[in-house]
GROMACS .gro file of C-alpha atoms in nm:
model
  324
    1UNK     CA    1   1.472   0.040  -1.581
    2UNK     CA    2   1.185   0.122  -1.816
    3UNK     CA    3   1.432   0.215  -2.091
    4UNK     CA    4   1.629  -0.107  -2.032
    5UNK     CA    5   1.313  -0.319  -2.043
    6UNK     CA    6   1.197  -0.152  -2.366
    7UNK     CA    7   1.544  -0.191  -2.515
    8UNK     CA    8   1.553  -0.566  -2.447
    9UNK     CA    9   1.195  -0.618  -2.563
   10UNK     CA   10   1.235  -0.425  -2.891
   11UNK     CA   11   1.559  -0.601  -2.982
   12UNK     CA   12   1.440  -0.941  -2.856
   13UNK     CA   13   1.124  -0.937  -3.067
   14UNK     CA   14   1.325  -0.866  -3.382
   15UNK     CA   15   1.561  -1.161  -3.324
   16UNK     CA   16   1.312  -1.417  -3.196
   17UNK     CA   17   1.269  -1.721  -3.426
   18UNK     CA   18   1.385  -1.560  -3.754
   19UNK     CA   19   1.225  -1.706  -4.065
   20UNK     CA   20   1.199  -1.593  -4.429
   21UNK     CA   21   0.895  -1.406  -4.555
   22UNK     CA   22   0.866  -1.426  -4.935
   23UNK     CA   23   1.244  -1.403  -4.953
   24UNK     CA   24   1.367  -1.387  -5.316
   25UNK     CA   25   1.532  -1.715  -5.416
   26UNK     CA   26   1.675  -1.830  -5.749
   27UNK     CA   27   1.606  -2.157  -5.929
   28UNK     CA   28   1.817  -2.258  -6.229
   29UNK     CA   29   1.681  -2.437  -6.536
   30UNK     CA   30   1.418  -2.431  -6.806
   31UNK     CA   31   1.094  -2.300  -6.657
   32UNK     CA   32   0.891  -2.600  -6.771
   33UNK     CA   33   1.147  -2.843  -6.632
   34UNK     CA   34   1.177  -2.677  -6.291
   35UNK     CA   35   0.807  -2.595  -6.252
   36UNK     CA   36   0.736  -2.888  -6.013
   37UNK     CA   37   1.027  -2.781  -5.789
   38UNK     CA   38   0.917  -2.418  -5.813
   39UNK     CA   39   0.569  -2.516  -5.696
   40UNK     CA   40   0.720  -2.723  -5.415
   41UNK     CA   41   0.926  -2.427  -5.291
   42UNK     CA   42   0.642  -2.179  -5.317
   43UNK     CA   43   0.423  -2.426  -5.132
   44UNK     CA   44   0.658  -2.416  -4.832
   45UNK     CA   45   0.455  -2.152  -4.651
   46UNK     CA   46   0.563  -1.798  -4.739
   47UNK     CA   47   0.935  -1.869  -4.723
   48UNK     CA   48   1.021  -1.850  -5.094
   49UNK     CA   49   0.959  -1.598  -5.369
   50UNK     CA   50   1.105  -1.799  -5.657
   51UNK     CA   51   1.278  -1.643  -5.958
   52UNK     CA   52   1.388  -1.874  -6.242
   53UNK     CA   53   1.723  -1.820  -6.417
   54UNK     CA   54   1.834  -1.995  -6.738
   55UNK     CA   55   2.194  -2.057  -6.631
   56UNK     CA   56   2.395  -2.104  -6.312
   57UNK     CA   57   2.607  -1.800  -6.400
   58UNK     CA   58   2.298  -1.580  -6.426
   59UNK     CA   59   2.182  -1.705  -6.087
   60UNK     CA   60   2.527  -1.644  -5.938
   61UNK     CA   61   2.524  -1.283  -6.059
   62UNK     CA   62   2.175  -1.239  -5.913
   63UNK     CA   63   2.297  -1.360  -5.573
   64UNK     CA   64   2.594  -1.121  -5.578
   65UNK     CA   65   2.367  -0.835  -5.690
   66UNK     CA   66   2.132  -0.927  -5.400
   67UNK     CA   67   1.840  -0.976  -5.637
   68UNK     CA   68   1.800  -1.312  -5.462
   69UNK     CA   69   1.936  -1.440  -5.130
   70UNK     CA   70   2.041  -1.776  -5.270
   71UNK     CA   71   1.996  -2.006  -5.569
   72UNK     CA   72   1.951  -2.377  -5.633
   73UNK     CA   73   2.082  -2.569  -5.934
   74UNK     CA   74   1.891  -2.902  -5.941
   75UNK     CA   75   2.044  -3.228  -6.058
   76UNK     CA   76   1.966  -3.599  -6.051
   77UNK     CA   77   2.270  -3.715  -5.854
   78UNK     CA   78   2.428  -3.385  -5.750
   79UNK     CA   79   2.278  -3.040  -5.696
   80UNK     CA   80   2.433  -2.704  -5.613
   81UNK     CA   81   2.317  -2.450  -5.357
   82UNK     CA   82   2.452  -2.096  -5.396
   83UNK     CA   83   2.463  -1.878  -5.086
   84UNK     CA   84   2.637  -1.553  -4.989
   85UNK     CA   85   2.761  -1.519  -4.631
   86UNK     CA   86   2.850  -1.161  -4.722
   87UNK     CA   87   2.485  -1.064  -4.663
   88UNK     CA   88   2.477  -1.240  -4.325
   89UNK     CA   89   2.455  -1.589  -4.184
   90UNK     CA   90   2.075  -1.618  -4.155
   91UNK     CA   91   1.995  -1.697  -4.521
   92UNK     CA   92   2.281  -1.948  -4.545
   93UNK     CA   93   2.170  -2.129  -4.229
   94UNK     CA   94   1.809  -2.154  -4.345
   95UNK     CA   95   1.881  -2.260  -4.704
   96UNK     CA   96   2.148  -2.517  -4.615
   97UNK     CA   97   1.915  -2.672  -4.359
   98UNK     CA   98   1.619  -2.676  -4.599
   99UNK     CA   99   1.804  -2.823  -4.897
  100UNK     CA  100   2.011  -3.068  -4.691
  101UNK     CA  101   1.682  -3.211  -4.570
  102UNK     CA  102   1.556  -3.227  -4.930
  103UNK     CA  103   1.878  -3.398  -5.040
  104UNK     CA  104   1.843  -3.654  -4.761
  105UNK     CA  105   1.482  -3.730  -4.858
  106UNK     CA  106   1.540  -3.746  -5.235
  107UNK     CA  107   1.882  -3.910  -5.229
  108UNK     CA  108   2.104  -3.661  -5.410
  109UNK     CA  109   2.434  -3.499  -5.311
  110UNK     CA  110   2.417  -3.130  -5.222
  111UNK     CA  111   2.719  -2.906  -5.286
  112UNK     CA  112   2.708  -2.565  -5.118
  113UNK     CA  113   2.888  -2.283  -5.298
  114UNK     CA  114   2.949  -1.957  -5.110
  115UNK     CA  115   2.968  -1.705  -5.395
  116UNK     CA  116   3.038  -1.405  -5.169
  117UNK     CA  117   3.229  -1.530  -4.863
  118UNK     CA  118   3.347  -1.321  -4.572
  119UNK     CA  119   3.722  -1.285  -4.509
  120UNK     CA  120   3.921  -1.465  -4.241
  121UNK     CA  121   3.909  -1.152  -4.027
  122UNK     CA  122   3.527  -1.170  -4.008
  123UNK     CA  123   3.426  -1.535  -4.026
  124UNK     CA  124   3.090  -1.469  -3.858
  125UNK     CA  125   3.015  -1.167  -4.077
  126UNK     CA  126   2.938  -0.948  -3.776
  127UNK     CA  127   3.202  -0.675  -3.799
  128UNK     CA  128   2.972  -0.449  -4.004
  129UNK     CA  129   2.711  -0.484  -3.728
  130UNK     CA  130   2.959  -0.397  -3.453
  131UNK     CA  131   3.086  -0.097  -3.651
  132UNK     CA  132   2.726   0.026  -3.676
  133UNK     CA  133   2.642  -0.049  -3.310
  134UNK     CA  134   2.953   0.112  -3.161
  135UNK     CA  135   2.921   0.422  -3.377
  136UNK     CA  136   2.550   0.456  -3.294
  137UNK     CA  137   2.613   0.448  -2.920
  138UNK     CA  138   2.901   0.696  -2.950
  139UNK     CA  139   2.700   0.933  -3.170
  140UNK     CA  140   2.395   0.933  -2.942
  141UNK     CA  141   2.612   1.001  -2.636
  142UNK     CA  142   2.804   1.272  -2.819
  143UNK     CA  143   2.491   1.467  -2.906
  144UNK     CA  144   2.342   1.431  -2.558
  145UNK     CA  145   2.663   1.550  -2.391
  146UNK     CA  146   2.705   1.834  -2.639
  147UNK     CA  147   2.350   1.953  -2.578
  148UNK     CA  148   2.418   1.985  -2.205
  149UNK     CA  149   2.772   2.121  -2.223
  150UNK     CA  150   2.708   2.370  -2.504
  151UNK     CA  151   2.341   2.455  -2.462
  152UNK     CA  152   2.216   2.735  -2.681
  153UNK     CA  153   2.505   2.745  -2.930
  154UNK     CA  154   2.419   2.876  -3.280
  155UNK     CA  155   2.326   2.627  -3.549
  156UNK     CA  156   2.652   2.678  -3.740
  157UNK     CA  157   2.859   2.587  -3.432
  158UNK     CA  158   2.658   2.272  -3.369
  159UNK     CA  159   2.673   2.178  -3.738
  160UNK     CA  160   3.051   2.214  -3.745
  161UNK     CA  161   3.086   2.004  -3.431
  162UNK     CA  162   2.854   1.734  -3.570
  163UNK     CA  163   3.048   1.714  -3.897
  164UNK     CA  164   3.380   1.699  -3.710
  165UNK     CA  165   3.253   1.421  -3.485
  166UNK     CA  166   3.120   1.221  -3.781
  167UNK     CA  167   3.454   1.246  -3.960
  168UNK     CA  168   3.661   1.160  -3.653
  169UNK     CA  169   3.443   0.878  -3.518
  170UNK     CA  170   3.371   0.724  -3.858
  171UNK     CA  171   3.736   0.724  -3.960
  172UNK     CA  172   3.843   0.578  -3.625
  173UNK     CA  173   3.610   0.277  -3.634
  174UNK     CA  174   3.695   0.210  -3.999
  175UNK     CA  175   4.067   0.215  -3.922
  176UNK     CA  176   4.010  -0.059  -3.666
  177UNK     CA  177   3.773  -0.259  -3.888
  178UNK     CA  178   3.985  -0.249  -4.204
  179UNK     CA  179   4.362  -0.197  -4.167
  180UNK     CA  180   4.386  -0.320  -3.806
  181UNK     CA  181   4.148  -0.620  -3.803
  182UNK     CA  182   4.127  -0.683  -4.178
  183UNK     CA  183   3.754  -0.753  -4.146
  184UNK     CA  184   3.629  -0.504  -4.406
  185UNK     CA  185   3.920  -0.563  -4.638
  186UNK     CA  186   3.970  -0.306  -4.915
  187UNK     CA  187   3.763  -0.009  -5.037
  188UNK     CA  188   3.867   0.193  -4.732
  189UNK     CA  189   3.761   0.529  -4.878
  190UNK     CA  190   3.408   0.412  -4.962
  191UNK     CA  191   3.365   0.239  -4.628
  192UNK     CA  192   3.490   0.543  -4.437
  193UNK     CA  193   3.273   0.785  -4.636
  194UNK     CA  194   2.960   0.581  -4.565
  195UNK     CA  195   3.044   0.543  -4.197
  196UNK     CA  196   3.130   0.910  -4.144
  197UNK     CA  197   2.798   1.004  -4.304
  198UNK     CA  198   2.618   0.759  -4.076
  199UNK     CA  199   2.785   0.905  -3.765
  200UNK     CA  200   2.672   1.254  -3.866
  201UNK     CA  201   2.319   1.128  -3.938
  202UNK     CA  202   2.283   0.983  -3.588
  203UNK     CA  203   2.409   1.301  -3.421
  204UNK     CA  204   2.174   1.510  -3.635
  205UNK     CA  205   1.879   1.277  -3.569
  206UNK     CA  206   1.929   1.297  -3.193
  207UNK     CA  207   1.955   1.675  -3.220
  208UNK     CA  208   1.628   1.679  -3.416
  209UNK     CA  209   1.448   1.487  -3.140
  210UNK     CA  210   1.588   1.727  -2.880
  211UNK     CA  211   1.516   2.039  -3.083
  212UNK     CA  212   1.150   1.946  -3.129
  213UNK     CA  213   1.072   1.770  -2.800
  214UNK     CA  214   1.324   1.903  -2.550
  215UNK     CA  215   1.433   1.665  -2.274
  216UNK     CA  216   1.174   1.395  -2.366
  217UNK     CA  217   1.344   1.380  -2.705
  218UNK     CA  218   1.650   1.217  -2.548
  219UNK     CA  219   1.487   0.884  -2.448
  220UNK     CA  220   1.261   0.883  -2.755
  221UNK     CA  221   1.553   0.946  -2.986
  222UNK     CA  222   1.768   0.687  -2.810
  223UNK     CA  223   1.491   0.425  -2.838
  224UNK     CA  224   1.445   0.497  -3.208
  225UNK     CA  225   1.814   0.490  -3.297
  226UNK     CA  226   1.943   0.219  -3.063
  227UNK     CA  227   1.700  -0.075  -3.010
  228UNK     CA  228   1.493  -0.010  -3.323
  229UNK     CA  229   1.815   0.056  -3.510
  230UNK     CA  230   1.965  -0.272  -3.393
  231UNK     CA  231   1.645  -0.465  -3.461
  232UNK     CA  232   1.607  -0.338  -3.817
  233UNK     CA  233   1.975  -0.320  -3.914
  234UNK     CA  234   2.001  -0.670  -4.060
  235UNK     CA  235   2.325  -0.709  -3.871
  236UNK     CA  236   2.230  -1.025  -3.684
  237UNK     CA  237   1.911  -1.126  -3.869
  238UNK     CA  238   1.874  -1.054  -4.242
  239UNK     CA  239   1.590  -0.805  -4.309
  240UNK     CA  240   1.389  -1.063  -4.508
  241UNK     CA  241   1.387  -1.287  -4.199
  242UNK     CA  242   1.259  -1.021  -3.956
  243UNK     CA  243   0.904  -1.002  -3.812
  244UNK     CA  244   0.657  -0.807  -4.022
  245UNK     CA  245   0.685  -0.457  -3.867
  246UNK     CA  246   1.065  -0.463  -3.854
  247UNK     CA  247   1.083  -0.604  -4.207
  248UNK     CA  248   0.861  -0.327  -4.346
  249UNK     CA  249   1.060  -0.037  -4.198
  250UNK     CA  250   1.409  -0.187  -4.234
  251UNK     CA  251   1.476  -0.058  -4.591
  252UNK     CA  252   1.417   0.299  -4.473
  253UNK     CA  253   1.622   0.288  -4.152
  254UNK     CA  254   1.965   0.449  -4.130
  255UNK     CA  255   2.093   0.143  -3.942
  256UNK     CA  256   2.002  -0.090  -4.228
  257UNK     CA  257   2.161   0.148  -4.478
  258UNK     CA  258   2.487   0.146  -4.281
  259UNK     CA  259   2.512  -0.231  -4.225
  260UNK     CA  260   2.389  -0.318  -4.574
  261UNK     CA  261   2.617  -0.060  -4.730
  262UNK     CA  262   2.925  -0.185  -4.545
  263UNK     CA  263   2.854  -0.543  -4.648
  264UNK     CA  264   2.777  -0.439  -5.002
  265UNK     CA  265   3.106  -0.253  -5.036
  266UNK     CA  266   3.322  -0.511  -4.860
  267UNK     CA  267   3.171  -0.842  -4.974
  268UNK     CA  268   2.910  -0.798  -5.249
  269UNK     CA  269   3.093  -0.605  -5.524
  270UNK     CA  270   2.920  -0.282  -5.426
  271UNK     CA  271   2.562  -0.401  -5.473
  272UNK     CA  272   2.304  -0.193  -5.289
  273UNK     CA  273   2.552   0.079  -5.193
  274UNK     CA  274   2.381   0.351  -5.394
  275UNK     CA  275   2.059   0.293  -5.200
  276UNK     CA  276   2.250   0.310  -4.871
  277UNK     CA  277   2.393   0.652  -4.955
  278UNK     CA  278   2.049   0.769  -5.072
  279UNK     CA  279   1.877   0.661  -4.749
  280UNK     CA  280   2.145   0.820  -4.531
  281UNK     CA  281   2.135   1.137  -4.741
  282UNK     CA  282   1.759   1.166  -4.692
  283UNK     CA  283   1.799   1.110  -4.317
  284UNK     CA  284   2.065   1.382  -4.302
  285UNK     CA  285   1.854   1.638  -4.491
  286UNK     CA  286   1.538   1.569  -4.290
  287UNK     CA  287   1.728   1.579  -3.960
  288UNK     CA  288   1.889   1.913  -4.046
  289UNK     CA  289   1.553   2.059  -4.146
  290UNK     CA  290   1.400   1.945  -3.817
  291UNK     CA  291   1.692   2.083  -3.617
  292UNK     CA  292   1.651   2.415  -3.796
  293UNK     CA  293   1.275   2.411  -3.737
  294UNK     CA  294   1.323   2.334  -3.369
  295UNK     CA  295   1.573   2.618  -3.338
  296UNK     CA  296   1.335   2.863  -3.505
  297UNK     CA  297   1.050   2.762  -3.275
  298UNK     CA  298   1.277   2.797  -2.973
  299UNK     CA  299   1.392   3.142  -3.088
  300UNK     CA  300   1.032   3.249  -3.146
  301UNK     CA  301   0.934   3.140  -2.797
  302UNK     CA  302   1.237   3.322  -2.656
  303UNK     CA  303   1.146   3.631  -2.857
  304UNK     CA  304   0.791   3.625  -2.723
  305UNK     CA  305   0.915   3.594  -2.366
  306UNK     CA  306   1.161   3.879  -2.419
  307UNK     CA  307   0.887   4.102  -2.558
  308UNK     CA  308   0.679   4.038  -2.249
  309UNK     CA  309   0.975   4.094  -2.017
  310UNK     CA  310   1.233   4.351  -2.133
  311UNK     CA  311   1.478   4.212  -1.878
  312UNK     CA  312   1.493   3.899  -2.097
  313UNK     CA  313   1.684   4.095  -2.361
  314UNK     CA  314   2.058   4.087  -2.379
  315UNK     CA  315   2.245   4.382  -2.530
  316UNK     CA  316   1.916   4.498  -2.674
  317UNK     CA  317   1.873   4.185  -2.892
  318UNK     CA  318   1.678   3.862  -2.874
  319UNK     CA  319   1.897   3.548  -2.868
  320UNK     CA  320   1.972   3.395  -3.209
  321UNK     CA  321   1.822   3.056  -3.305
  322UNK     CA  322   2.018   2.767  -3.159
  323UNK     CA  323   2.041   2.400  -3.248
  324UNK     CA  324   2.047   2.252  -2.898
   0.00000   0.00000   0.00000
């Protein structure tokens, strides 16, 4: 019950009343001409961090590259709002509401242009989130079960099993998301590579918690990877719209790297994908180092106990370091 309450609270706080915090936003036009509008936007609390672009095409490229979350092309009778549902629905909902209200007050027509739309198979843009969530749950459970069913196996055996699980689970969920559902259409190899790496990272991270903390590492690892992972992933609420703590740690979380990477590959012409692979790579290396450290400490403790009690030896040798 305590775990369930913490789970709901951690996730609930991250999704409660999302609003932008200095979110990068593009404004098109000559800087002198758009300065009054720039001041108006930056005066709207801390919602906008305005960047001025000379042309609509430059602003469009900035939106696709995720340098900004949207862009506004002002006009006397008609204005254009550029959004990208490929990065999630939250920015689009906020910006369309904000500028529709402005258009109503100032009497101009607003045309909304989705420069990076989601496909018909993923109209809500949530498939990347569900790929991440399902794989996270499966990976956490896999490592916990493996640690009980194969306790004390050597590091190389655990490593091989973790790699095999990552490949199998990652490929399976991507097969359903891309060829079957058509939600992450195209770039199957990139999507599968990222997702397989993420599956391995979660297994290795859970193993690191267990290797260092023992049984208490299971709930602590699960809380870190599941509710905090969901809350910081950007899957339901874009990272720039999260509360302060979640927003600060989101760029460094494996969950955000997975969701952002999937969306970048599938919808945003690959923008941000390099960072996703970098973050997951760092997680993998750190997790493996911690698993190895935990195994060495465990072997040292076992060696000390065996020295004190010769009956603790088996075949005249102390047990080799294990991963779980």
